[in-house]
JSON list of C-alpha atoms in Angstrom, two decimals:
[
{"chain": "A", "resi": 1, "resn": "MET", "atom": "CA", "xyz": [-0.26, 0.07, -0.27]},
{"chain": "A", "resi": 2, "resn": "ILE", "atom": "CA", "xyz": [1.07, 3.74, -0.68]},
{"chain": "A", "resi": 3, "resn": "PHE", "atom": "CA", "xyz": [0.03, 6.51, 1.36]},
{"chain": "A", "resi": 4, "resn": "GLU", "atom": "CA", "xyz": [0.56, 10.46, 0.53]},
{"chain": "A", "resi": 5, "resn": "SER", "atom": "CA", "xyz": [1.42, 12.72, 3.06]},
{"chain": "A", "resi": 6, "resn": "PHE", "atom": "CA", "xyz": [1.02, 16.23, 2.54]},
{"chain": "A", "resi": 7, "resn": "SER", "atom": "CA", "xyz": [1.48, 17.36, 6.34]},
{"chain": "A", "resi": 8, "resn": "PRO", "atom": "CA", "xyz": [3.36, 16.40, 9.44]},
{"chain": "A", "resi": 9, "resn": "GLU", "atom": "CA", "xyz": [-0.46, 15.78, 10.63]},
{"chain": "A", "resi": 10, "resn": "ASP", "atom": "CA", "xyz": [-1.29, 13.74, 7.78]},
{"chain": "A", "resi": 11, "resn": "THR", "atom": "CA", "xyz": [1.68, 11.37, 8.42]},
{"chain": "A", "resi": 12, "resn": "GLY", "atom": "CA", "xyz": [0.87, 11.07, 12.36]},
{"chain": "A", "resi": 13, "resn": "LYS", "atom": "CA", "xyz": [-2.77, 10.07, 11.32]},
{"chain": "A", "resi": 14, "resn": "ILE", "atom": "CA", "xyz": [-1.34, 7.12, 8.83]},
{"chain": "A", "resi": 15, "resn": "GLY", "atom": "CA", "xyz": [0.66, 5.95, 11.81]},
{"chain": "A", "resi": 16, "resn": "GLU", "atom": "CA", "xyz": [-2.35, 6.25, 13.93]},
{"chain": "A", "resi": 17, "resn": "GLU", "atom": "CA", "xyz": [-4.79, 4.29, 11.59]},
{"chain": "A", "resi": 18, "resn": "MET", "atom": "CA", "xyz": [-2.08, 1.30, 11.49]},
{"chain": "A", "resi": 19, "resn": "ALA", "atom": "CA", "xyz": [-1.73, 1.26, 15.29]},
{"chain": "A", "resi": 20, "resn": "ARG", "atom": "CA", "xyz": [-5.65, 0.75, 15.90]},
{"chain": "A", "resi": 21, "resn": "LYS", "atom": "CA", "xyz": [-5.24, -2.50, 13.47]},
{"chain": "A", "resi": 22, "resn": "ALA", "atom": "CA", "xyz": [-2.35, -3.52, 15.23]},
{"chain": "A", "resi": 23, "resn": "THR", "atom": "CA", "xyz": [-2.38, -6.93, 16.89]},
{"chain": "A", "resi": 24, "resn": "ALA", "atom": "CA", "xyz": [0.04, -8.00, 20.03]},
{"chain": "A", "resi": 25, "resn": "GLY", "atom": "CA", "xyz": [3.20, -9.86, 18.43]},
{"chain": "A", "resi": 26, "resn": "GLN", "atom": "CA", "xyz": [3.36, -7.53, 15.73]},
{"chain": "A", "resi": 27, "resn": "VAL", "atom": "CA", "xyz": [6.76, -6.12, 14.27]},
{"chain": "A", "resi": 28, "resn": "PHE", "atom": "CA", "xyz": [6.52, -3.21, 12.37]},
{"chain": "A", "resi": 29, "resn": "CYS", "atom": "CA", "xyz": [9.94, -1.99, 10.55]},
{"chain": "A", "resi": 30, "resn": "LEU", "atom": "CA", "xyz": [10.43, 1.69, 10.10]},
{"chain": "A", "resi": 31, "resn": "TYR", "atom": "CA", "xyz": [12.66, 2.95, 7.36]},
{"chain": "A", "resi": 32, "resn": "GLY", "atom": "CA", "xyz": [13.46, 6.70, 6.08]},
{"chain": "A", "resi": 33, "resn": "ASP", "atom": "CA", "xyz": [16.22, 9.13, 6.06]},
{"chain": "A", "resi": 34, "resn": "LEU", "atom": "CA", "xyz": [17.07, 11.43, 9.01]},
{"chain": "A", "resi": 35, "resn": "GLY", "atom": "CA", "xyz": [14.45, 14.33, 9.21]},
{"chain": "A", "resi": 36, "resn": "VAL", "atom": "CA", "xyz": [11.77, 12.13, 7.05]},
{"chain": "A", "resi": 37, "resn": "GLY", "atom": "CA", "xyz": [9.16, 12.24, 9.60]},
{"chain": "A", "resi": 38, "resn": "LYS", "atom": "CA", "xyz": [9.90, 8.92, 11.85]},
{"chain": "A", "resi": 39, "resn": "THR", "atom": "CA", "xyz": [9.28, 10.05, 14.74]},
{"chain": "A", "resi": 40, "resn": "VAL", "atom": "CA", "xyz": [5.89, 11.78, 13.77]},
{"chain": "A", "resi": 41, "resn": "PHE", "atom": "CA", "xyz": [4.65, 8.84, 12.50]},
{"chain": "A", "resi": 42, "resn": "THR", "atom": "CA", "xyz": [5.38, 6.98, 15.74]},
{"chain": "A", "resi": 43, "resn": "GLN", "atom": "CA", "xyz": [3.70, 9.62, 17.45]},
{"chain": "A", "resi": 44, "resn": "GLY", "atom": "CA", "xyz": [0.80, 9.08, 15.82]},
{"chain": "A", "resi": 45, "resn": "PHE", "atom": "CA", "xyz": [1.19, 5.16, 15.84]},
{"chain": "A", "resi": 46, "resn": "ALA", "atom": "CA", "xyz": [1.18, 5.81, 19.78]},
{"chain": "A", "resi": 47, "resn": "ARG", "atom": "CA", "xyz": [-1.72, 7.86, 19.91]},
{"chain": "A", "resi": 48, "resn": "GLY", "atom": "CA", "xyz": [-3.71, 4.89, 17.64]},
{"chain": "A", "resi": 49, "resn": "LEU", "atom": "CA", "xyz": [-2.61, 2.16, 20.74]},
{"chain": "A", "resi": 50, "resn": "GLY", "atom": "CA", "xyz": [-4.20, 4.86, 23.13]},
{"chain": "A", "resi": 51, "resn": "ILE", "atom": "CA", "xyz": [-0.94, 6.15, 24.63]},
{"chain": "A", "resi": 52, "resn": "GLU", "atom": "CA", "xyz": [-1.28, 9.72, 25.56]},
{"chain": "A", "resi": 53, "resn": "GLU", "atom": "CA", "xyz": [2.38, 10.32, 27.22]},
{"chain": "A", "resi": 54, "resn": "PRO", "atom": "CA", "xyz": [4.67, 12.00, 25.23]},
{"chain": "A", "resi": 55, "resn": "VAL", "atom": "CA", "xyz": [6.69, 9.94, 22.61]},
{"chain": "A", "resi": 56, "resn": "SER", "atom": "CA", "xyz": [10.41, 10.71, 21.47]},
{"chain": "A", "resi": 57, "resn": "SER", "atom": "CA", "xyz": [12.87, 8.46, 19.48]},
{"chain": "A", "resi": 58, "resn": "PRO", "atom": "CA", "xyz": [15.16, 6.40, 21.70]},
{"chain": "A", "resi": 59, "resn": "THR", "atom": "CA", "xyz": [18.10, 7.08, 19.71]},
{"chain": "A", "resi": 60, "resn": "PHE", "atom": "CA", "xyz": [20.45, 6.85, 22.53]},
{"chain": "A", "resi": 61, "resn": "THR", "atom": "CA", "xyz": [18.60, 4.83, 24.92]},
{"chain": "A", "resi": 62, "resn": "ILE", "atom": "CA", "xyz": [17.98, 2.14, 22.02]},
{"chain": "A", "resi": 63, "resn": "ILE", "atom": "CA", "xyz": [14.13, 1.54, 23.46]},
{"chain": "A", "resi": 64, "resn": "GLN", "atom": "CA", "xyz": [11.42, 3.31, 24.97]},
{"chain": "A", "resi": 65, "resn": "THR", "atom": "CA", "xyz": [8.51, 1.49, 26.51]},
{"chain": "A", "resi": 66, "resn": "TYR", "atom": "CA", "xyz": [4.95, 2.08, 26.76]},
{"chain": "A", "resi": 67, "resn": "GLU", "atom": "CA", "xyz": [2.74, 0.36, 28.97]},
{"chain": "A", "resi": 68, "resn": "THR", "atom": "CA", "xyz": [-0.72, 2.53, 29.02]},
{"chain": "A", "resi": 69, "resn": "GLY", "atom": "CA", "xyz": [-2.32, 1.73, 25.94]},
{"chain": "A", "resi": 70, "resn": "ARG", "atom": "CA", "xyz": [-4.22, -1.09, 24.35]},
{"chain": "A", "resi": 71, "resn": "LEU", "atom": "CA", "xyz": [-0.93, -2.92, 23.75]},
{"chain": "A", "resi": 72, "resn": "PRO", "atom": "CA", "xyz": [2.67, -2.89, 25.19]},
{"chain": "A", "resi": 73, "resn": "PHE", "atom": "CA", "xyz": [4.31, -0.48, 22.87]},
{"chain": "A", "resi": 74, "resn": "TYR", "atom": "CA", "xyz": [7.89, -1.24, 22.33]},
{"chain": "A", "resi": 75, "resn": "HIS", "atom": "CA", "xyz": [9.84, 1.57, 19.99]},
{"chain": "A", "resi": 76, "resn": "PHE", "atom": "CA", "xyz": [13.41, 0.44, 19.01]},
{"chain": "A", "resi": 77, "resn": "ASP", "atom": "CA", "xyz": [15.61, 3.31, 17.35]},
{"chain": "A", "resi": 78, "resn": "VAL", "atom": "CA", "xyz": [18.90, 1.04, 16.44]},
{"chain": "A", "resi": 79, "resn": "TYR", "atom": "CA", "xyz": [20.88, 3.23, 14.32]},
{"chain": "A", "resi": 80, "resn": "ARG", "atom": "CA", "xyz": [23.41, 3.47, 16.74]},
{"chain": "A", "resi": 81, "resn": "ILE", "atom": "CA", "xyz": [23.85, -0.19, 17.07]},
{"chain": "A", "resi": 82, "resn": "GLY", "atom": "CA", "xyz": [27.82, -1.46, 16.07]},
{"chain": "A", "resi": 83, "resn": "ASP", "atom": "CA", "xyz": [26.78, -4.85, 16.30]},
{"chain": "A", "resi": 84, "resn": "PRO", "atom": "CA", "xyz": [23.48, -6.74, 15.98]},
{"chain": "A", "resi": 85, "resn": "GLU", "atom": "CA", "xyz": [24.32, -9.22, 18.99]},
{"chain": "A", "resi": 86, "resn": "GLU", "atom": "CA", "xyz": [24.12, -5.92, 21.14]},
{"chain": "A", "resi": 87, "resn": "MET", "atom": "CA", "xyz": [20.52, -6.39, 20.74]},
{"chain": "A", "resi": 88, "resn": "ASP", "atom": "CA", "xyz": [20.45, -9.52, 22.91]},
{"chain": "A", "resi": 89, "resn": "GLU", "atom": "CA", "xyz": [21.93, -7.69, 26.00]},
{"chain": "A", "resi": 90, "resn": "ILE", "atom": "CA", "xyz": [18.12, -5.85, 26.11]},
{"chain": "A", "resi": 91, "resn": "GLY", "atom": "CA", "xyz": [16.46, -8.82, 25.87]},
{"chain": "A", "resi": 92, "resn": "LEU", "atom": "CA", "xyz": [15.08, -8.32, 22.01]},
{"chain": "A", "resi": 93, "resn": "ASP", "atom": "CA", "xyz": [13.51, -11.89, 21.92]},
{"chain": "A", "resi": 94, "resn": "ASP", "atom": "CA", "xyz": [10.94, -11.08, 25.18]},
{"chain": "A", "resi": 95, "resn": "TYR", "atom": "CA", "xyz": [9.97, -7.76, 23.33]},
{"chain": "A", "resi": 96, "resn": "LEU", "atom": "CA", "xyz": [9.76, -9.54, 19.21]},
{"chain": "A", "resi": 97, "resn": "PHE", "atom": "CA", "xyz": [7.68, -12.47, 20.82]},
{"chain": "A", "resi": 98, "resn": "GLY", "atom": "CA", "xyz": [5.89, -10.94, 23.77]},
{"chain": "A", "resi": 99, "resn": "ASP", "atom": "CA", "xyz": [2.59, -9.37, 24.01]},
{"chain": "A", "resi": 100, "resn": "GLY", "atom": "CA", "xyz": [3.30, -5.81, 22.75]},
{"chain": "A", "resi": 101, "resn": "VAL", "atom": "CA", "xyz": [3.54, -4.34, 19.70]},
{"chain": "A", "resi": 102, "resn": "CYS", "atom": "CA", "xyz": [7.29, -3.60, 18.28]},
{"chain": "A", "resi": 103, "resn": "LEU", "atom": "CA", "xyz": [8.01, -0.58, 15.85]},
{"chain": "A", "resi": 104, "resn": "ILE", "atom": "CA", "xyz": [11.78, -0.70, 14.85]},
{"chain": "A", "resi": 105, "resn": "GLU", "atom": "CA", "xyz": [13.37, 2.30, 13.31]},
{"chain": "A", "resi": 106, "resn": "TRP", "atom": "CA", "xyz": [16.98, 1.41, 11.23]},
{"chain": "A", "resi": 107, "resn": "ALA", "atom": "CA", "xyz": [15.39, -2.30, 11.30]},
{"chain": "A", "resi": 108, "resn": "ASP", "atom": "CA", "xyz": [17.48, -3.49, 8.58]},
{"chain": "A", "resi": 109, "resn": "LEU", "atom": "CA", "xyz": [20.71, -3.10, 10.87]},
{"chain": "A", "resi": 110, "resn": "ILE", "atom": "CA", "xyz": [19.41, -6.00, 13.05]},
{"chain": "A", "resi": 111, "resn": "ARG", "atom": "CA", "xyz": [17.52, -7.84, 10.30]},
{"chain": "A", "resi": 112, "resn": "GLU", "atom": "CA", "xyz": [18.87, -10.99, 10.92]},
{"chain": "A", "resi": 113, "resn": "LEU", "atom": "CA", "xyz": [17.32, -10.97, 14.63]},
{"chain": "A", "resi": 114, "resn": "LEU", "atom": "CA", "xyz": [13.73, -10.08, 13.54]},
{"chain": "A", "resi": 115, "resn": "PRO", "atom": "CA", "xyz": [10.89, -12.79, 12.78]},
{"chain": "A", "resi": 116, "resn": "GLU", "atom": "CA", "xyz": [10.32, -13.95, 9.16]},
{"chain": "A", "resi": 117, "resn": "GLN", "atom": "CA", "xyz": [7.09, -11.79, 9.34]},
{"chain": "A", "resi": 118, "resn": "LEU", "atom": "CA", "xyz": [7.07, -8.42, 9.66]},
{"chain": "A", "resi": 119, "resn": "THR", "atom": "CA", "xyz": [5.38, -5.06, 8.19]},
{"chain": "A", "resi": 120, "resn": "SER", "atom": "CA", "xyz": [7.61, -2.73, 6.46]},
{"chain": "A", "resi": 121, "resn": "ILE", "atom": "CA", "xyz": [7.17, 0.96, 6.70]},
{"chain": "A", "resi": 122, "resn": "ARG", "atom": "CA", "xyz": [9.28, 3.35, 4.32]},
{"chain": "A", "resi": 123, "resn": "ILE", "atom": "CA", "xyz": [8.53, 7.16, 4.31]},
{"chain": "A", "resi": 124, "resn": "GLU", "atom": "CA", "xyz": [10.41, 9.18, 1.82]},
{"chain": "A", "resi": 125, "resn": "LYS", "atom": "CA", "xyz": [10.41, 13.14, 0.40]},
{"chain": "A", "resi": 126, "resn": "ASP", "atom": "CA", "xyz": [9.94, 14.01, -2.86]},
{"chain": "A", "resi": 127, "resn": "VAL", "atom": "CA", "xyz": [10.65, 18.30, -2.44]},
{"chain": "A", "resi": 128, "resn": "GLU", "atom": "CA", "xyz": [9.26, 18.44, -6.24]},
{"chain": "A", "resi": 129, "resn": "LYS", "atom": "CA", "xyz": [5.70, 17.52, -4.61]},
{"chain": "A", "resi": 130, "resn": "GLY", "atom": "CA", "xyz": [6.23, 20.00, -1.80]},
{"chain": "A", "resi": 131, "resn": "PHE", "atom": "CA", "xyz": [8.32, 20.76, 1.14]},
{"chain": "A", "resi": 132, "resn": "ASP", "atom": "CA", "xyz": [6.16, 18.53, 3.32]},
{"chain": "A", "resi": 133, "resn": "TYR", "atom": "CA", "xyz": [5.09, 15.83, 1.19]},
{"chain": "A", "resi": 134, "resn": "ARG", "atom": "CA", "xyz": [5.83, 11.92, 2.38]},
{"chain": "A", "resi": 135, "resn": "LYS", "atom": "CA", "xyz": [5.32, 8.72, 0.15]},
{"chain": "A", "resi": 136, "resn": "ILE", "atom": "CA", "xyz": [4.71, 6.16, 2.91]},
{"chain": "A", "resi": 137, "resn": "THR", "atom": "CA", "xyz": [4.81, 2.59, 1.58]},
{"chain": "A", "resi": 138, "resn": "ILE", "atom": "CA", "xyz": [3.44, -0.05, 3.51]},
{"chain": "A", "resi": 139, "resn": "GLN", "atom": "CA", "xyz": [4.56, -3.43, 2.83]},
{"chain": "A", "resi": 140, "resn": "GLU", "atom": "CA", "xyz": [3.80, -6.81, 4.48]},
{"chain": "A", "resi": 141, "resn": "GLU", "atom": "CA", "xyz": [7.12, -9.39, 4.56]},
{"chain": "A", "resi": 142, "resn": "GLU", "atom": "CA", "xyz": [8.08, -12.68, 4.92]},
{"chain": "A", "resi": 143, "resn": "SER", "atom": "CA", "xyz": [11.89, -13.92, 4.56]}
]
């Protein structure tokens, strides 16, 4: 599926709609360049799960956990991971195969550790269509 966003609000709403349909155990992999709107999408996703607390990117902590929504929400940013084996130290499998929903930014860096079934979300800019334009491609994957 391909969605077009013309504002940060649109991007957040797309994330919100996805989260409303999310089920326990789902893994979402979020891709896009720096500044493309991954955090805005994630904030909308959290709202869709009923999470009202502030959501920010866990760039330096690797994971932020939110337990106040209809499902636990595990937000990962693995941009700074040097070796995928570092993820064992935080108990990645407990999150991936737990009762919550995982959203992982820069997931390609740890792809070999992820389950076979996941949802890939790619956010891309196209400045010819406007400064705030984003193309959001959502695809179910199996490896």
